[in-house]
Short mmCIF file of C-alpha atoms and ligand atoms in Angstrom, two decimals:
data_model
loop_
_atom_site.label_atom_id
_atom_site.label_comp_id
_atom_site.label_asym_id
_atom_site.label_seq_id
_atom_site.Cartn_x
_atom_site.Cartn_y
_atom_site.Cartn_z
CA UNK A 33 36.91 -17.61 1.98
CA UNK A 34 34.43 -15.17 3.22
CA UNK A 35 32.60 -12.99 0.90
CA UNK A 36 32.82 -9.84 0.01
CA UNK A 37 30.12 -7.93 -0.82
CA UNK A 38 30.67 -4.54 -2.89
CA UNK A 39 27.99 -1.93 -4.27
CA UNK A 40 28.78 -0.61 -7.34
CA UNK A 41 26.83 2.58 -8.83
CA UNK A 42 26.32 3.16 -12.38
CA UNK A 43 24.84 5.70 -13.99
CA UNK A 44 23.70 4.74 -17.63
CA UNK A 45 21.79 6.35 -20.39
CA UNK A 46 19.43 3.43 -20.98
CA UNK A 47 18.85 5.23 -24.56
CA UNK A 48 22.31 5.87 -25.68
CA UNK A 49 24.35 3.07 -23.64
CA UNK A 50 26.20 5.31 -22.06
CA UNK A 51 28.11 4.64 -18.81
CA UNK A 52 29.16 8.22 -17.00
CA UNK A 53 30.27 6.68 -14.01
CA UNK A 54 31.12 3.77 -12.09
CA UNK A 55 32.29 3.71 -7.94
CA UNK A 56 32.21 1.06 -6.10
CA UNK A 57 32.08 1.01 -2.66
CA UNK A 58 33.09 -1.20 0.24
CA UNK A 59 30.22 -2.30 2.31
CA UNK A 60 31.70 -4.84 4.11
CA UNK A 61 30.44 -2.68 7.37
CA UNK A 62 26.93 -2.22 5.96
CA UNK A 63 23.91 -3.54 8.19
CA UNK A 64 20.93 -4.72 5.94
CA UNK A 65 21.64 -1.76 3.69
CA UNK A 66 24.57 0.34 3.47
CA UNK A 67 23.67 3.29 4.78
CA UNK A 68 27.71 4.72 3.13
CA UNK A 69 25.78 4.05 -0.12
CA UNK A 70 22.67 5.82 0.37
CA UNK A 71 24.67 9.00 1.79
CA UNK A 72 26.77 8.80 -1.33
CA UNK A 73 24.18 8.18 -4.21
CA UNK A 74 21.60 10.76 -5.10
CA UNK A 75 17.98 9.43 -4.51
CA UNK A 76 16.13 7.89 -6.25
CA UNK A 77 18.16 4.88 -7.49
CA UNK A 78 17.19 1.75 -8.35
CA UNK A 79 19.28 -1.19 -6.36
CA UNK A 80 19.91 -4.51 -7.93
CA UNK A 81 20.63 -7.36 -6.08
CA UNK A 82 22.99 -9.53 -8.86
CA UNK A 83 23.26 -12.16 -6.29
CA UNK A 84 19.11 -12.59 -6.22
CA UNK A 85 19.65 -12.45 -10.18
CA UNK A 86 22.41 -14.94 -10.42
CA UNK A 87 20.35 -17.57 -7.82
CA UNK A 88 17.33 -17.17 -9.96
CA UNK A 89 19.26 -17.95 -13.21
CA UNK A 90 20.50 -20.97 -11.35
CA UNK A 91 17.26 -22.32 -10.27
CA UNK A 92 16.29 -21.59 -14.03
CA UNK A 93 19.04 -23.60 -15.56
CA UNK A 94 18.26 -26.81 -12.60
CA UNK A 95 14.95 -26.66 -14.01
CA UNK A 96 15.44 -27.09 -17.78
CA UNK A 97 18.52 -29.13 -17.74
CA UNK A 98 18.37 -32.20 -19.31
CA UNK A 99 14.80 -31.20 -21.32
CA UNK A 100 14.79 -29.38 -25.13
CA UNK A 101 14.02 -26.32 -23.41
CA UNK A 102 15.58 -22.53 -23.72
CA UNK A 103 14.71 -19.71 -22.24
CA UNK A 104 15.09 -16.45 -23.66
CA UNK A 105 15.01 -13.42 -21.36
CA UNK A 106 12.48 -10.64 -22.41
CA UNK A 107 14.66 -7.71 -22.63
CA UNK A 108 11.34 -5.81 -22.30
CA UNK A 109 11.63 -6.23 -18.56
CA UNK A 110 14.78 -4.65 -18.05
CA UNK A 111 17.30 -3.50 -20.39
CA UNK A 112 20.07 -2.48 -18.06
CA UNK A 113 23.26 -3.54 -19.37
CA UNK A 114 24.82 -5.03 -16.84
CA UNK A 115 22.14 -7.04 -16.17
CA UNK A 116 21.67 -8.18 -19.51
CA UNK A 117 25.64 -9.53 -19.75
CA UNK A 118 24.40 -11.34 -16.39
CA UNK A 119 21.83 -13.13 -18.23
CA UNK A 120 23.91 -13.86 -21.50
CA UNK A 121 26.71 -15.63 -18.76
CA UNK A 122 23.93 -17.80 -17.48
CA UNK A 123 23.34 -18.95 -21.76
CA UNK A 124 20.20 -17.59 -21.72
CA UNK A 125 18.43 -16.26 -25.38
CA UNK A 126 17.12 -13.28 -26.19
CA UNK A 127 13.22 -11.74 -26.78
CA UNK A 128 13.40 -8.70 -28.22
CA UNK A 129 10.92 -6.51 -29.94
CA UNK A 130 12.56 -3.74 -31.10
CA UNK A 131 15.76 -2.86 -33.00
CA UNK A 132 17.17 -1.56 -30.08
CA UNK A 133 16.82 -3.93 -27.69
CA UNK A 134 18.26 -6.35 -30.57
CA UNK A 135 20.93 -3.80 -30.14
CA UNK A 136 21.79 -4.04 -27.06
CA UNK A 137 21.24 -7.69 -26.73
CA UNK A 138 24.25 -8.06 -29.54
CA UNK A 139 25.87 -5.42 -27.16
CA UNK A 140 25.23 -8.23 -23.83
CA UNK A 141 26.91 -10.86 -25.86
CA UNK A 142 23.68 -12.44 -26.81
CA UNK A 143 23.93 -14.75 -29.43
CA UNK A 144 21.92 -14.18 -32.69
CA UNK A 145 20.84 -17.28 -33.26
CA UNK A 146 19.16 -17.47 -29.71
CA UNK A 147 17.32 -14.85 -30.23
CA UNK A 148 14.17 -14.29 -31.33
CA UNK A 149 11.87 -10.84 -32.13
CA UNK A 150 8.52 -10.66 -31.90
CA UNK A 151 6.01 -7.39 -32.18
CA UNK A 152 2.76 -6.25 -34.36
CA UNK A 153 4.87 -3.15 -35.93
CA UNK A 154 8.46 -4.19 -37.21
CA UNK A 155 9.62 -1.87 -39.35
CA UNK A 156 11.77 -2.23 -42.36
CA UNK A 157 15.03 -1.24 -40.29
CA UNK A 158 14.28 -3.54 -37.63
CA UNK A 159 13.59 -6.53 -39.95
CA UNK A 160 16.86 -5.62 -41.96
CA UNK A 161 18.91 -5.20 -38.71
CA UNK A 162 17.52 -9.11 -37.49
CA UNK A 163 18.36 -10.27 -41.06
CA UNK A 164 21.17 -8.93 -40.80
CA UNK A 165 22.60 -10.35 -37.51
CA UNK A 166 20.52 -13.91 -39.13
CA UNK A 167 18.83 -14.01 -36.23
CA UNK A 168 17.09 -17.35 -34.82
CA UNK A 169 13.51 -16.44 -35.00
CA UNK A 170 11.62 -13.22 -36.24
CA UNK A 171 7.98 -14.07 -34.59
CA UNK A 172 5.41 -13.13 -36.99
CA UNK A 173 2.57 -11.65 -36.28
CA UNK A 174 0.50 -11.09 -39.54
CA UNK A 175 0.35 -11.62 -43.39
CA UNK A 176 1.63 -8.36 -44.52
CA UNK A 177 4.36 -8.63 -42.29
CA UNK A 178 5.24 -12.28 -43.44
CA UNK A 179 5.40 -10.59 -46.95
CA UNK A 180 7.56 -7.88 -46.15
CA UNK A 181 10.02 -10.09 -44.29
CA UNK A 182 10.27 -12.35 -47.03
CA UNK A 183 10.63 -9.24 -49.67
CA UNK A 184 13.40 -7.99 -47.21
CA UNK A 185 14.91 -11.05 -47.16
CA UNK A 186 15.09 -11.43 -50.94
CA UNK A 187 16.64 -8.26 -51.22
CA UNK A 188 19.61 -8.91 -48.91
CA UNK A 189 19.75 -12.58 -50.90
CA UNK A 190 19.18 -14.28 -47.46
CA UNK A 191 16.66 -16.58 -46.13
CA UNK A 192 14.39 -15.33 -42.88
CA UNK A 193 13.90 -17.97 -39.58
CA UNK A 194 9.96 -17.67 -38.59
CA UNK A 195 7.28 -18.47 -36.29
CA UNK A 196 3.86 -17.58 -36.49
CA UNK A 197 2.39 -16.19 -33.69
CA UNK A 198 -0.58 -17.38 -32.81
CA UNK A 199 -3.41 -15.63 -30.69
CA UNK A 200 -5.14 -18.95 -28.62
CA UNK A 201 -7.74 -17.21 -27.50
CA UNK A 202 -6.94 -17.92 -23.46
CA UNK A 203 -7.80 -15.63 -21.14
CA UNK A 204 -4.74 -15.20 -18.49
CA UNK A 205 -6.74 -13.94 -15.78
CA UNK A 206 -4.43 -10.95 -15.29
CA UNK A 207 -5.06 -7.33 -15.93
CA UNK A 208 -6.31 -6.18 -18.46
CA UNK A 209 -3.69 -4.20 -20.43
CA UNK A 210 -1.30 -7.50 -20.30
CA UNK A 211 -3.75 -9.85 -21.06
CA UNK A 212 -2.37 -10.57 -25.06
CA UNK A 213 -3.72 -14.08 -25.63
CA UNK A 214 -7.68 -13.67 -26.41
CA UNK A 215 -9.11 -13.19 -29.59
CA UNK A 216 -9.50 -9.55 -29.24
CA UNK A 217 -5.99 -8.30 -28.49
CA UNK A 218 -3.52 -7.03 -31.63
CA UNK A 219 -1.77 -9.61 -30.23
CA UNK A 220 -0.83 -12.74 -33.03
CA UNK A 221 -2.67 -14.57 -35.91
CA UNK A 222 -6.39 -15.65 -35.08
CA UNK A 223 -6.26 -19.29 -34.77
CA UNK A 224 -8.55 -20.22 -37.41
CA UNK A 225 -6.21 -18.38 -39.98
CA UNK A 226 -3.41 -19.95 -38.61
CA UNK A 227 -3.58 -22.76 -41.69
CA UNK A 228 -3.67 -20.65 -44.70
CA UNK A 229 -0.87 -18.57 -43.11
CA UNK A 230 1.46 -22.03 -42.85
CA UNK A 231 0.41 -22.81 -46.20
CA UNK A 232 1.27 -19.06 -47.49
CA UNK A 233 4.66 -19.44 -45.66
CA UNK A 234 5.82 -22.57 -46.98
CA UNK A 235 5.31 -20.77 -50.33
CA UNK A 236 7.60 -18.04 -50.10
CA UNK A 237 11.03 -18.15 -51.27
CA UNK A 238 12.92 -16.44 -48.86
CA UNK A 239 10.87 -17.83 -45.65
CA UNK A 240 12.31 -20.35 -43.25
CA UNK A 241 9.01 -21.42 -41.22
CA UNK A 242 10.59 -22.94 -37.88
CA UNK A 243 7.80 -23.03 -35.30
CA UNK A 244 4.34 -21.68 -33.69
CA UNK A 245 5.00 -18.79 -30.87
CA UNK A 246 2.22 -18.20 -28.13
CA UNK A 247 1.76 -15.69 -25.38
CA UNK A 248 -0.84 -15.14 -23.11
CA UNK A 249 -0.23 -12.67 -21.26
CA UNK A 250 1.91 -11.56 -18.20
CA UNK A 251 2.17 -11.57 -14.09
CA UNK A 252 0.53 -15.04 -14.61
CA UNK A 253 0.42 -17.14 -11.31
CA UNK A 254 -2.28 -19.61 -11.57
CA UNK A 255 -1.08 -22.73 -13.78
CA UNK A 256 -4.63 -23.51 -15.78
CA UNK A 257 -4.38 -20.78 -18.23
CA UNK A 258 -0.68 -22.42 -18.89
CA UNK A 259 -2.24 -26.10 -18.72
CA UNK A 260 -5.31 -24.83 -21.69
CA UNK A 261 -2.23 -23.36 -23.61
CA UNK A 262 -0.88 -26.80 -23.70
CA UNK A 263 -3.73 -28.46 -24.77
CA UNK A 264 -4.33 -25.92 -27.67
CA UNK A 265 -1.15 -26.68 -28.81
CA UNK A 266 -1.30 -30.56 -28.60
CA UNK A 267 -4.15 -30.42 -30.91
CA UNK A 268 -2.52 -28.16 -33.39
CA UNK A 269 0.67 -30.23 -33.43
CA UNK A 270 -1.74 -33.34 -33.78
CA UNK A 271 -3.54 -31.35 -36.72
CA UNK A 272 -0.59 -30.41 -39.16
CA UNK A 273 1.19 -33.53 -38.53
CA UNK A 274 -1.74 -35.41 -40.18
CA UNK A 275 -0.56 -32.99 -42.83
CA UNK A 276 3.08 -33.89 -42.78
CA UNK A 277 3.54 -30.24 -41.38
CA UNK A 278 6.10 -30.89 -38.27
CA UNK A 279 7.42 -27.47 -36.35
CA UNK A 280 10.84 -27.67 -34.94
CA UNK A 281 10.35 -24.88 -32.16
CA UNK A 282 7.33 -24.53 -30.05
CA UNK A 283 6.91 -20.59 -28.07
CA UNK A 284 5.05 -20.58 -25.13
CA UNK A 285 6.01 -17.23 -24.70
CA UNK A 286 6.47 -15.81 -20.78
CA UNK A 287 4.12 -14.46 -18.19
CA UNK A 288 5.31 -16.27 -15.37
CA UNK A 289 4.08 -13.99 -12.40
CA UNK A 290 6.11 -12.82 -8.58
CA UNK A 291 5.46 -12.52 -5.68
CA UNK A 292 4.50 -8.51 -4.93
CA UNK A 293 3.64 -8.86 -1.55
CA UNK A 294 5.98 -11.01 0.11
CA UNK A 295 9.24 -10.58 -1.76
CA UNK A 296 11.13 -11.51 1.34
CA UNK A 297 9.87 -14.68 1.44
CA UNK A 298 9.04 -15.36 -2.27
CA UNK A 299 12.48 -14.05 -3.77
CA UNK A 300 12.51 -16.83 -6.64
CA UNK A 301 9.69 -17.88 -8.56
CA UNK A 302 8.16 -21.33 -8.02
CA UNK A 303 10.01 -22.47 -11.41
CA UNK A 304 9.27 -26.42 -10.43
CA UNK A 305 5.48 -25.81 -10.53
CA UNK A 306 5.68 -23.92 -14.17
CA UNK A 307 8.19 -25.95 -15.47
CA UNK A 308 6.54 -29.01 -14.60
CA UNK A 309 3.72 -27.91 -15.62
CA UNK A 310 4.76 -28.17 -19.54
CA UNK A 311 7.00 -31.36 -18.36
CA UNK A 312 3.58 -32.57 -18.40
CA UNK A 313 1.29 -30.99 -20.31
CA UNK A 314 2.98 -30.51 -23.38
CA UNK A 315 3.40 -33.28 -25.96
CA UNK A 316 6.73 -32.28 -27.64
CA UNK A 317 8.01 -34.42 -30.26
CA UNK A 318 11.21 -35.88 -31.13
CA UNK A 319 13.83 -32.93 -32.54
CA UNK A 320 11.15 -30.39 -30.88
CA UNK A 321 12.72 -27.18 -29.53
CA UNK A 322 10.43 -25.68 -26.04
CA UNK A 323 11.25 -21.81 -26.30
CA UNK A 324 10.13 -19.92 -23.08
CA UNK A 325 10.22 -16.05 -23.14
CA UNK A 326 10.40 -14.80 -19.37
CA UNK A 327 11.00 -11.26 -18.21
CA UNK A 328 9.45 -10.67 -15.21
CA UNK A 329 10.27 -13.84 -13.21
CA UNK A 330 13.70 -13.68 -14.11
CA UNK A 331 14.34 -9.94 -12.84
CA UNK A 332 11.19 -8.57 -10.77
CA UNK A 333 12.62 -9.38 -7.50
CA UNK A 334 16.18 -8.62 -7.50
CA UNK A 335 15.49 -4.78 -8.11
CA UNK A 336 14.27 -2.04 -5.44
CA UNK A 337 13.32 1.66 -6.20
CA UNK A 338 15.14 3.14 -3.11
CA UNK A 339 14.05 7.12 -2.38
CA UNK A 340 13.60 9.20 0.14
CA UNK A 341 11.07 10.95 2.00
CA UNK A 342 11.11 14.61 1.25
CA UNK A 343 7.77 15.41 3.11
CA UNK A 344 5.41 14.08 5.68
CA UNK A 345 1.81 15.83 5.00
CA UNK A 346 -1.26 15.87 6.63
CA UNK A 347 -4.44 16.43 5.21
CA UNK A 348 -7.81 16.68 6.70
CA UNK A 349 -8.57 13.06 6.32
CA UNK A 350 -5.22 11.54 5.15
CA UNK A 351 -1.31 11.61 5.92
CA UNK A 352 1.27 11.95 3.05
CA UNK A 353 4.56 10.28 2.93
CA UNK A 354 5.85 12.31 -0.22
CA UNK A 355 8.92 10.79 -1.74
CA UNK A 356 11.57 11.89 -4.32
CA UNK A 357 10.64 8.80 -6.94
CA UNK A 358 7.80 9.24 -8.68
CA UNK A 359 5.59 7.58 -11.74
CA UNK A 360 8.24 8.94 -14.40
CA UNK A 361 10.74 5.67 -12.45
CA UNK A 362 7.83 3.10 -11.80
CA UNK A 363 4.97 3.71 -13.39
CA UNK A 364 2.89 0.22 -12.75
CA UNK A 365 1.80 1.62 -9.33
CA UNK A 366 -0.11 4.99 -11.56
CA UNK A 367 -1.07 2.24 -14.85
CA UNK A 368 -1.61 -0.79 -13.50
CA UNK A 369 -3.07 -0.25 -9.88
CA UNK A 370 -0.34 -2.75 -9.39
CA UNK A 371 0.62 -2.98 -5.49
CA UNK A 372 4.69 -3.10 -4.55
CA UNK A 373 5.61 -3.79 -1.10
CA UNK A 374 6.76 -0.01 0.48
CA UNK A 375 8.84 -0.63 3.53
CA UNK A 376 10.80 2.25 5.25
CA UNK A 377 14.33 0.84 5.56
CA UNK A 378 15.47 3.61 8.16
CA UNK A 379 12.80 4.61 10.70
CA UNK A 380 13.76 3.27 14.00
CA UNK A 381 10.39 3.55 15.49
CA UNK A 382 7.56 1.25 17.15
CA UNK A 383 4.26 2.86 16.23
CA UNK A 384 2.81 2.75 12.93
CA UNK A 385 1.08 5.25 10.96
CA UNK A 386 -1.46 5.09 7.51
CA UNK A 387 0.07 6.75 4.38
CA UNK A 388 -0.58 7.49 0.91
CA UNK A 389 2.60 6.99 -0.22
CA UNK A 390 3.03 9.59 -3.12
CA UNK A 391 5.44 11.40 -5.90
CA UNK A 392 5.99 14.31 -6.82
CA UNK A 393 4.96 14.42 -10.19
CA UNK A 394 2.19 16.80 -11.28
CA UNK A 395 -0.23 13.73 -11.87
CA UNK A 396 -3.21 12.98 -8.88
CA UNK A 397 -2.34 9.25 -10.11
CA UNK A 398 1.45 9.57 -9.18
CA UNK A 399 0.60 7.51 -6.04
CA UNK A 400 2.89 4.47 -5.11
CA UNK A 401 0.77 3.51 -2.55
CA UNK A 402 -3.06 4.15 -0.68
CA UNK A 403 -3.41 3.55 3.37
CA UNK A 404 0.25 2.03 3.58
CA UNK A 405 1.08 0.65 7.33
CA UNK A 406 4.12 2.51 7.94
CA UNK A 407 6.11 2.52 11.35
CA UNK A 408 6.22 6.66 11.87
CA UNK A 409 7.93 8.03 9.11
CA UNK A 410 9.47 11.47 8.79
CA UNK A 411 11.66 13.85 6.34
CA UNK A 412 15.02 11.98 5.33
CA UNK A 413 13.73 8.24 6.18
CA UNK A 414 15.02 6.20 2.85
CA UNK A 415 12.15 4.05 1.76
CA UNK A 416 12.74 0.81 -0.22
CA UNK A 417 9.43 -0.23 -3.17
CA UNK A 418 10.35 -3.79 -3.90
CA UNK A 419 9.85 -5.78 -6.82
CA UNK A 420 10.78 -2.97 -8.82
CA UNK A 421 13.38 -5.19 -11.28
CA UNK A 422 11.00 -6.02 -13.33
CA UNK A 423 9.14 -3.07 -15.56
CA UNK A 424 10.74 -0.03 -13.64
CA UNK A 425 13.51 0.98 -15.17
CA UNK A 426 12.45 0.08 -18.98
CA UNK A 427 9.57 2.11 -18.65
CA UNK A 428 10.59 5.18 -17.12
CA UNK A 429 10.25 8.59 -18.75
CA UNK A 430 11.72 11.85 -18.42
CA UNK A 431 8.28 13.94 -17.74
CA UNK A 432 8.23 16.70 -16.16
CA UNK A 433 11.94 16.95 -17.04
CA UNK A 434 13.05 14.60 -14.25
CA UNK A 435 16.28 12.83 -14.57
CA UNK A 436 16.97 8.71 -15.05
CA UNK A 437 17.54 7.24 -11.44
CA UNK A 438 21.17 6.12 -11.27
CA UNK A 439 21.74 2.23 -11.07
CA UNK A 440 23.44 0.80 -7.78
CA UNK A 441 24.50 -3.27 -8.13
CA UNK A 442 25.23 -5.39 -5.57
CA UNK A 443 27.25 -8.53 -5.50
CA UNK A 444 29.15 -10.52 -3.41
CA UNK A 445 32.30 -11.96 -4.84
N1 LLP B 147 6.84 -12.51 -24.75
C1 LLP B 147 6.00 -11.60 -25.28
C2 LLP B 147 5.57 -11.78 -26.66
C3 LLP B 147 5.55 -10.52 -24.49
O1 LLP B 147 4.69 -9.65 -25.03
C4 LLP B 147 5.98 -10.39 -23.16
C5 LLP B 147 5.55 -9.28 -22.34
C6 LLP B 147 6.89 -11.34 -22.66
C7 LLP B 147 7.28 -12.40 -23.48
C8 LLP B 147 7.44 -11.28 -21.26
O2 LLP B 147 6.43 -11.33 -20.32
P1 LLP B 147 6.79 -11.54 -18.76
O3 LLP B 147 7.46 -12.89 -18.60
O4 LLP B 147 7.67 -10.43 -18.34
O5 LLP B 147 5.46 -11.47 -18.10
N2 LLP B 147 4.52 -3.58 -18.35
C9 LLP B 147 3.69 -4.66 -17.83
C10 LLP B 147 4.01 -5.98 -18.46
C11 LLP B 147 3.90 -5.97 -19.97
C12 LLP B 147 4.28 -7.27 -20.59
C13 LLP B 147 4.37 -7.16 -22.07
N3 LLP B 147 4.76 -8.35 -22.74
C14 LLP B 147 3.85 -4.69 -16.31
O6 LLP B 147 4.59 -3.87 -15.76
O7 LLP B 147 3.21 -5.50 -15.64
#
């Protein structure tokens, strides 16, 4: 049966869930993109490919069957909710580090005990709302917070699940505001505290010590910092099983890195490689649990930012391709100095131009792009920024009173 692929357009309130409208449209006609769809949908929007998101769950569940592993998706990444029941089909956990994104993970069809919530500032709601919902694993970051947990706890006559999280001191090699895993980040118990911690724990009435949780950081695509993380934890598993201390879920957190400057050709992750790389680096033991925590690699590539161009400028020493997205609907570009592939999906022409891709937000650092190759671009050409699944939508913002892009799905059924 041939398929049919459809477009559907959303347009959700990431803050208060709601859904003001759905279309869907027939783009059985459309050529690479439906033009139909652009025409119809104010710009920006952000496009998701669910059939690049469904493949990548696939390879994800190839990879891990037959091994005590589960992956739980980062909600952090991308809270859209129709992307999150995608995930929940594929039997996927949860990472969540706020109440509301343990909100709308319930919402997704989530189940509690798959999920876990991690975070250096849970409040007393938050940890109430988990203990509420018994979820699988609060992640703990600190002493005070292990205290207030188990006081929580006591109060609502129940019995918290926890890990420590524990700061390795392993430098990811990434940038520097998502590096989380070296001894000077918020990020986690120091490792050398890490015993009196367990020790506290196992004291406390109303704790349920499962595991250890790690995370080093994110947009990780060399496999050494992954291989050290291993090691670290072989020799703590080796240390408190000398004291009878065995841990029935290990946390290697996410971090898993994309490809951001050949999507095309990179559209899944190289799963095998990381995979394999705790396959055999890691020295689990019998009963042991492997949690992953992945955001990124599991939704980075199947989402676009798709606006147009509302201005070509030219400048004395530069030309301007000014475009109706701006920082407030990607911001990594402006924080980050992160680079996403900008390809004009329109422009029919042979000769290419240099831009400075920019928004039009009232920020010199709204810039998507500096001295972008561009085949000759003008006023109306639609412009895809790829990778954009990942990170875009979760962190946009409504400064300078701009609006939430509308969400456009594709899928072919
Ligand atoms: N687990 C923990 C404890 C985390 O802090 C994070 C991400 C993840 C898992 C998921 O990491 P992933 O697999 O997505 O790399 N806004 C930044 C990334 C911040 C990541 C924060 N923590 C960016 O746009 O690059």
């Amino acid at each position: 049966m041939a398929t049919h692929p459809e477009w559907i357009v959303c347009q959700f309130d990431l803050r208060t869930q709601n859904r003001e409208r759905i279309e869907m449209f027939d783009a059985l006609n459309h050529h690479g993109f439906a033009m139909d769809l652009v025409d119809k949908t104010p710009t920006p929007f952000y496009y998701y490919d669910l059939d690049v998101l469904h493949s990548t769950l696939e390879e994800i569940n190839r990879h891990i069957s037959g091994y005590p592993f589960m992956v739980h998706y980062a909600l952090k990444a991308n809270g859209n909710p129709l992307i999150l029941k995608e995930i929940a089909n594929h039997g996927l956990g949860a990472d969540l580090v706020s109440g509301g994104e343990i909100k709308a993970a319930i919402q997704a069809g989530f189940k509690p005990q798959e999920m876990n919530f991690s975070g250096v500032g849970k409040t007393d709601w938050e940890i109430r709302l988990g203990l509420s919902h018994d979820i699988g694993c609060f992640n703990v970051e600190s002493i005070p917070e292990l205290e207030v947990i188990n006081e929580l706890a006591g109060e609502m006559g129940t019995t918290a699940n926890i890990a420590f999280r524990v700061n390795p001191d392993i430098d990811a090699h990434t940038h520097k505001y998502i590096t989380t895993g070296t001894a000077d980040d918020k990020f986690g118990i120091n490792i050398e505290m890490l015993e009196p911690a367990v020790n506290h724990a196992l004291q406390l009435p109303n704790i349920h010590l499962r595991g250890l949780h790690f995370h080093i950081g994110s947009q990780i695509t060399q496999m050494q910092p992954y291989v050290m993380l291993c090691q670290t934890v072989n020799k703590l598993l080796d240390q408190f099983e000398q004291r009878g201390i065995r841990f029935e879920i290990i946390n290697v957190g996410g971090g898993l890195g994309i490809n951001y400057t050949d999507p095309d050709r990179h559209l899944l992750p190289d799963f095998e490689t990381y995979f394999n790389t705790f396959k055999q680096h890691l020295k689990l033991r019998d009963n042991q649990l492997l949690h992953f925590e992945l955001g990124r690699a599991i939704v980075g590539e199947c989402g676009s930012l798709i606006t147009r161009v509302t201005y070509v400028k030219e400048n004395r020493n530069k030309k301007f391709v000014i475009v109706d997205a701006g920082m407030t609907d990607l911001i990594r570009p402006a924080l980050y100095q992160a680079h996403h592939e900008i390809q004009n999906i329109t422009s029919r022409e042979n000769s290419r131009e240099m831009y400075d891709v920019v928004g039009p937000v009232c920020e010199s650092s709204d810039v998507f792009a500096h001295d972008c190759s561009l085949p000759l671009t003008r006023r109306g050409d639609i412009i895809a920024i790829r990778s954009a699944g990942a990170y875009g939508e979760s962190m946009s913002s409504g400064y300078n009173m701009r609006s939430l892009p509308q969400s456009v799905f594709h899928h072919c059924k």
